[in-house]
Amino acid sequence: GELAEGSAWQTLLAFYQASQLFPYIAQDTTYQELRSAGELALFDSAELRTALADYYVNGAGPAANFLFRVEPDYRKLIRGLTPSVASAQVWSECHESPNPAEQTLLPCDSPMSEAGALVVLGGYLADPRVLPELRFWITNLDVMSELIHTHARAARDLLERIGAEASP
């Protein structure tokens, strides 16, 4: 019921930026090469080999890969309800991607009047799918974030185990 920063444009921008995606793809190239070449036996510990398989096949990374590939209906709805002048502004002034692995959402000026932005917001709120889809997307983002943290912890644990086995 309140405008972000008291501004219709900032609120419109928040709705739009919530539709952004940033792909995450866990890499398992080395594991796949070791497995394909039959070289997992380089690790003496059967428990460590099992832990590696669990990490790369059943762990949080593959689950995160699946979730990060979901394109939410929210994204399609918001982008379909947003005038091209606003979308163009987001991509030219409100977004920065210095390389494929990095994305920054930036504050930016509005390309339209506050009254025009209020009309767009009215369109968002008039569509009964927008808020439920936004809630769904936020929930997925929370789950994805937790999966990434779980994956990172598992990677650190595996690194310690590999280091311990490699030590003479």
Short mmCIF file of C-alpha atoms in Angstrom, two decimals:
data_model
loop_
_atom_site.label_atom_id
_atom_site.label_comp_id
_atom_site.label_asym_id
_atom_site.label_seq_id
_atom_site.Cartn_x
_atom_site.Cartn_y
_atom_site.Cartn_z
CA GLY A 1 0.00 0.00 0.00
CA GLU A 2 3.00 2.36 0.19
CA LEU A 3 5.22 3.58 -2.60
CA ALA A 4 8.90 2.65 -2.42
CA GLU A 5 10.78 5.78 -1.34
CA GLY A 6 7.48 7.65 -1.80
CA SER A 7 7.87 7.34 -5.58
CA ALA A 8 5.72 5.58 -8.17
CA TRP A 9 8.79 5.18 -10.40
CA GLN A 10 10.85 3.60 -7.61
CA THR A 11 7.97 1.21 -6.93
CA LEU A 12 7.62 0.35 -10.62
CA LEU A 13 11.39 -0.17 -10.75
CA ALA A 14 11.25 -2.48 -7.71
CA PHE A 15 8.52 -4.60 -9.36
CA TYR A 16 10.58 -4.74 -12.56
CA GLN A 17 13.90 -5.51 -10.88
CA ALA A 18 12.21 -8.32 -8.94
CA SER A 19 11.70 -9.97 -12.33
CA GLN A 20 15.43 -10.11 -13.08
CA LEU A 21 17.15 -13.45 -13.48
CA PHE A 22 20.78 -14.29 -13.06
CA PRO A 23 21.67 -17.80 -14.11
CA TYR A 24 23.65 -20.03 -11.78
CA ILE A 25 25.21 -23.15 -13.19
CA ALA A 26 27.34 -25.30 -10.93
CA GLN A 27 30.39 -26.62 -12.73
CA ASP A 28 31.33 -30.29 -12.42
CA THR A 29 33.80 -30.58 -15.30
CA THR A 30 36.69 -32.00 -13.27
CA TYR A 31 34.46 -34.51 -11.51
CA GLN A 32 32.98 -35.64 -14.85
CA GLU A 33 36.46 -36.01 -16.35
CA LEU A 34 37.66 -38.06 -13.37
CA ARG A 35 34.56 -40.23 -13.52
CA SER A 36 34.69 -40.72 -17.30
CA ALA A 37 38.38 -41.65 -17.20
CA GLY A 38 37.85 -44.04 -14.29
CA GLU A 39 40.20 -41.95 -12.19
CA LEU A 40 38.05 -41.55 -9.07
CA ALA A 41 40.14 -44.43 -7.70
CA LEU A 42 42.89 -41.85 -7.24
CA PHE A 43 41.08 -41.17 -3.98
CA ASP A 44 41.87 -44.03 -1.62
CA SER A 45 38.83 -43.47 0.56
CA ALA A 46 35.60 -45.04 -0.67
CA GLU A 47 33.79 -42.67 1.69
CA LEU A 48 35.38 -39.69 -0.04
CA ARG A 49 34.44 -41.04 -3.48
CA THR A 50 30.87 -41.45 -2.24
CA ALA A 51 30.91 -37.93 -0.79
CA LEU A 52 32.09 -36.56 -4.15
CA ALA A 53 29.33 -38.40 -5.99
CA ASP A 54 26.75 -37.18 -3.49
CA TYR A 55 27.98 -33.60 -3.87
CA TYR A 56 27.93 -33.59 -7.67
CA VAL A 57 24.94 -35.86 -8.34
CA ASN A 58 22.55 -35.55 -5.39
CA GLY A 59 23.66 -32.39 -3.61
CA ALA A 60 22.33 -28.87 -3.39
CA GLY A 61 24.14 -27.82 -6.59
CA PRO A 62 22.00 -29.91 -8.95
CA ALA A 63 18.85 -28.78 -7.12
CA ALA A 64 19.97 -25.15 -7.41
CA ASN A 65 20.72 -25.68 -11.12
CA PHE A 66 17.14 -26.85 -11.61
CA LEU A 67 15.57 -23.96 -9.69
CA PHE A 68 17.79 -21.33 -11.29
CA ARG A 69 16.61 -22.41 -14.71
CA VAL A 70 12.98 -21.69 -13.85
CA GLU A 71 11.69 -18.60 -15.60
CA PRO A 72 8.87 -17.41 -13.35
CA ASP A 73 5.51 -16.36 -14.72
CA TYR A 74 6.01 -13.19 -12.66
CA ARG A 75 8.80 -12.15 -15.03
CA LYS A 76 6.58 -12.57 -18.07
CA LEU A 77 3.65 -10.78 -16.43
CA ILE A 78 5.62 -7.73 -15.27
CA ARG A 79 7.53 -7.36 -18.51
CA GLY A 80 4.31 -7.67 -20.47
CA LEU A 81 2.62 -4.98 -18.35
CA THR A 82 5.59 -2.58 -18.41
CA PRO A 83 5.71 0.02 -21.20
CA SER A 84 8.75 -0.24 -23.44
CA VAL A 85 9.96 3.22 -22.41
CA ALA A 86 10.35 1.95 -18.83
CA SER A 87 11.95 -1.34 -19.89
CA ALA A 88 14.42 0.51 -22.11
CA GLN A 89 15.32 2.79 -19.20
CA VAL A 90 15.95 -0.19 -16.93
CA TRP A 91 18.32 -1.77 -19.45
CA SER A 92 20.14 1.42 -20.37
CA GLU A 93 20.37 3.18 -16.98
CA CYS A 94 19.27 0.87 -14.13
CA HIS A 95 21.34 -2.21 -14.85
CA GLU A 96 25.02 -2.95 -15.28
CA SER A 97 26.71 -6.16 -16.32
CA PRO A 98 30.46 -5.62 -16.66
CA ASN A 99 30.96 -9.31 -17.44
CA PRO A 100 28.77 -12.42 -17.89
CA ALA A 101 29.25 -13.45 -14.25
CA GLU A 102 28.21 -10.15 -12.70
CA GLN A 103 25.02 -8.10 -12.61
CA THR A 104 24.32 -4.94 -10.63
CA LEU A 105 20.93 -3.27 -10.30
CA LEU A 106 21.36 0.51 -10.18
CA PRO A 107 19.19 3.41 -9.03
CA CYS A 108 18.08 5.53 -11.96
CA ASP A 109 15.84 8.37 -13.04
CA SER A 110 12.34 7.81 -14.35
CA PRO A 111 11.63 8.06 -18.07
CA MET A 112 8.02 9.02 -17.29
CA SER A 113 6.02 11.26 -15.01
CA GLU A 114 4.92 10.07 -11.57
CA ALA A 115 1.36 10.04 -12.89
CA GLY A 116 2.44 7.76 -15.75
CA ALA A 117 4.25 5.44 -13.36
CA LEU A 118 1.12 5.30 -11.17
CA VAL A 119 -0.89 4.18 -14.20
CA VAL A 120 1.60 1.34 -14.79
CA LEU A 121 1.44 0.35 -11.11
CA GLY A 122 -2.33 0.32 -11.40
CA GLY A 123 -1.99 -2.13 -14.26
CA TYR A 124 0.26 -4.35 -12.13
CA LEU A 125 -2.20 -4.37 -9.26
CA ALA A 126 -5.22 -4.86 -11.52
CA ASP A 127 -3.84 -8.16 -12.78
CA PRO A 128 -4.79 -10.75 -10.14
CA ARG A 129 -1.81 -12.95 -11.11
CA VAL A 130 0.95 -10.45 -10.30
CA LEU A 131 1.07 -10.59 -6.49
CA PRO A 132 0.66 -14.38 -6.15
CA GLU A 133 3.37 -14.89 -8.78
CA LEU A 134 5.64 -12.40 -7.02
CA ARG A 135 5.15 -14.28 -3.73
CA PHE A 136 5.95 -17.56 -5.51
CA TRP A 137 9.10 -16.06 -7.06
CA ILE A 138 10.31 -14.60 -3.76
CA THR A 139 9.85 -18.00 -2.10
CA ASN A 140 11.85 -19.66 -4.89
CA LEU A 141 14.61 -17.08 -4.52
CA ASP A 142 14.78 -17.77 -0.78
CA VAL A 143 15.06 -21.51 -1.44
CA MET A 144 17.70 -20.95 -4.14
CA SER A 145 19.72 -18.77 -1.81
CA GLU A 146 19.67 -21.42 0.90
CA LEU A 147 20.65 -24.11 -1.61
CA ILE A 148 23.63 -22.04 -2.73
CA HIS A 149 24.77 -21.59 0.89
CA THR A 150 24.34 -25.33 1.51
CA HIS A 151 26.29 -26.09 -1.68
CA ALA A 152 29.11 -23.75 -0.62
CA ARG A 153 29.33 -25.37 2.84
CA ALA A 154 29.44 -28.82 1.25
CA ALA A 155 32.20 -27.66 -1.13
CA ARG A 156 34.29 -26.37 1.78
CA ASP A 157 33.79 -29.67 3.65
CA LEU A 158 34.83 -31.66 0.58
CA LEU A 159 37.88 -29.48 0.09
CA GLU A 160 38.96 -30.19 3.66
CA ARG A 161 38.45 -33.94 3.18
CA ILE A 162 40.38 -33.95 -0.09
CA GLY A 163 43.17 -31.92 1.52
CA ALA A 164 43.32 -34.32 4.45
CA GLU A 165 43.55 -37.32 2.13
CA ALA A 166 46.19 -35.68 -0.08
CA SER A 167 48.40 -34.85 2.92
CA PRO A 168 51.22 -37.35 3.45
#
